[in-house]
mmCIF file of C-alpha atoms in Angstrom:
data_model
loop_
_atom_site.group_PDB
_atom_site.id
_atom_site.type_symbol
_atom_site.label_atom_id
_atom_site.label_comp_id
_atom_site.label_asym_id
_atom_site.label_seq_id
_atom_site.Cartn_x
_atom_site.Cartn_y
_atom_site.Cartn_z
ATOM 1 C CA UNK A 109 -36.716 26.418 9.882
ATOM 2 C CA UNK A 110 -33.748 27.523 7.933
ATOM 3 C CA UNK A 111 -31.694 27.901 11.189
ATOM 4 C CA UNK A 112 -32.349 24.178 12.115
ATOM 5 C CA UNK A 113 -31.801 23.176 8.297
ATOM 6 C CA UNK A 114 -28.172 24.856 8.620
ATOM 7 C CA UNK A 115 -27.508 22.968 11.935
ATOM 8 C CA UNK A 116 -27.971 19.969 10.191
ATOM 9 C CA UNK A 117 -25.813 20.451 7.341
ATOM 10 C CA UNK A 118 -22.998 21.747 9.599
ATOM 11 C CA UNK A 119 -23.309 18.026 12.132
ATOM 12 C CA UNK A 120 -23.159 16.641 8.274
ATOM 13 C CA UNK A 121 -20.042 18.400 7.185
ATOM 14 C CA UNK A 122 -18.447 17.981 10.599
ATOM 15 C CA UNK A 123 -19.154 14.293 10.197
ATOM 16 C CA UNK A 124 -17.753 13.434 6.835
ATOM 17 C CA UNK A 125 -14.555 15.570 7.991
ATOM 18 C CA UNK A 126 -14.429 13.187 10.916
ATOM 19 C CA UNK A 127 -14.921 10.213 8.462
ATOM 20 C CA UNK A 128 -12.105 11.281 5.924
ATOM 21 C CA UNK A 129 -9.545 11.963 9.054
ATOM 22 C CA UNK A 130 -10.080 8.567 10.945
ATOM 23 C CA UNK A 131 -10.803 6.258 8.281
ATOM 24 C CA UNK A 132 -7.269 4.411 7.106
ATOM 25 C CA UNK A 133 -6.451 2.751 3.627
ATOM 26 C CA UNK A 134 -4.797 -0.750 4.124
ATOM 27 C CA UNK A 135 -1.610 -0.748 1.481
ATOM 28 C CA UNK A 136 0.582 -3.941 1.359
ATOM 29 C CA UNK A 137 4.338 -3.201 1.248
ATOM 30 C CA UNK A 138 6.320 -5.575 -1.188
ATOM 31 C CA UNK A 139 9.050 -6.073 2.198
ATOM 32 C CA UNK A 140 7.570 -9.832 2.897
ATOM 33 C CA UNK A 141 4.409 -9.467 4.320
ATOM 34 C CA UNK A 142 4.259 -5.266 6.156
ATOM 35 C CA UNK A 143 0.571 -4.161 5.661
ATOM 36 C CA UNK A 144 0.656 -0.236 6.799
ATOM 37 C CA UNK A 145 -3.283 1.409 7.573
ATOM 38 C CA UNK A 146 -2.808 4.984 7.024
ATOM 39 C CA UNK A 147 -5.562 7.646 7.905
ATOM 40 C CA UNK A 148 -4.657 11.863 7.447
ATOM 41 C CA UNK A 149 -4.600 11.852 11.354
ATOM 42 C CA UNK A 150 -2.325 8.364 12.263
ATOM 43 C CA UNK A 151 -0.795 5.467 10.908
ATOM 44 C CA UNK A 152 -0.156 1.913 11.967
ATOM 45 C CA UNK A 153 2.383 -0.663 10.276
ATOM 46 C CA UNK A 154 2.321 -4.716 10.666
ATOM 47 C CA UNK A 155 5.442 -5.093 10.155
ATOM 48 C CA UNK A 156 6.346 -8.239 8.869
ATOM 49 C CA UNK A 157 9.762 -8.276 7.227
ATOM 50 C CA UNK A 158 13.664 -9.543 6.194
ATOM 51 C CA UNK A 159 15.716 -8.093 8.729
ATOM 52 C CA UNK A 160 18.350 -5.546 7.080
ATOM 53 C CA UNK A 161 21.437 -6.259 9.201
ATOM 54 C CA UNK A 162 23.915 -8.263 8.219
ATOM 55 C CA UNK A 163 24.159 -11.576 10.425
ATOM 56 C CA UNK A 164 24.869 -15.199 9.992
ATOM 57 C CA UNK A 165 20.994 -16.044 10.516
ATOM 58 C CA UNK A 166 18.458 -15.040 8.496
ATOM 59 C CA UNK A 167 15.542 -13.391 10.186
ATOM 60 C CA UNK A 168 12.491 -11.610 10.235
ATOM 61 C CA UNK A 169 11.452 -7.900 11.979
ATOM 62 C CA UNK A 170 7.729 -8.337 13.432
ATOM 63 C CA UNK A 171 5.642 -5.986 15.053
ATOM 64 C CA UNK A 172 3.522 -3.244 15.520
ATOM 65 C CA UNK A 173 4.555 1.022 15.107
ATOM 66 C CA UNK A 174 1.613 3.305 15.778
ATOM 67 C CA UNK A 175 2.048 7.275 14.727
ATOM 68 C CA UNK A 176 -0.069 9.998 15.458
ATOM 69 C CA UNK A 177 0.024 13.262 13.333
ATOM 70 C CA UNK A 178 3.989 11.896 12.148
ATOM 71 C CA UNK A 179 4.973 11.402 15.729
ATOM 72 C CA UNK A 180 5.556 7.552 16.504
ATOM 73 C CA UNK A 181 3.760 6.746 20.175
ATOM 74 C CA UNK A 182 4.275 3.117 20.356
ATOM 75 C CA UNK A 183 6.727 0.769 18.630
ATOM 76 C CA UNK A 184 7.343 -2.926 19.159
ATOM 77 C CA UNK A 185 8.958 -4.672 16.516
ATOM 78 C CA UNK A 186 11.373 -6.555 17.410
#
């Protein structure tokens, strides 16, 4: 009986740890509409901001950036 209870506690702790590592916290940036979803293992940015290049036209950058463990794996910001 004690062995079974110990196994359930370990499974519960592992499940809680996975949830904490994978659930993102959304944050809205004050740059024109970018939304960042931060989790411990990954980060997703839905980019919508003014282009910082000095051009004659006012242009917006839009796209998605995905980072896993701090390494950029996807970027389609244009």
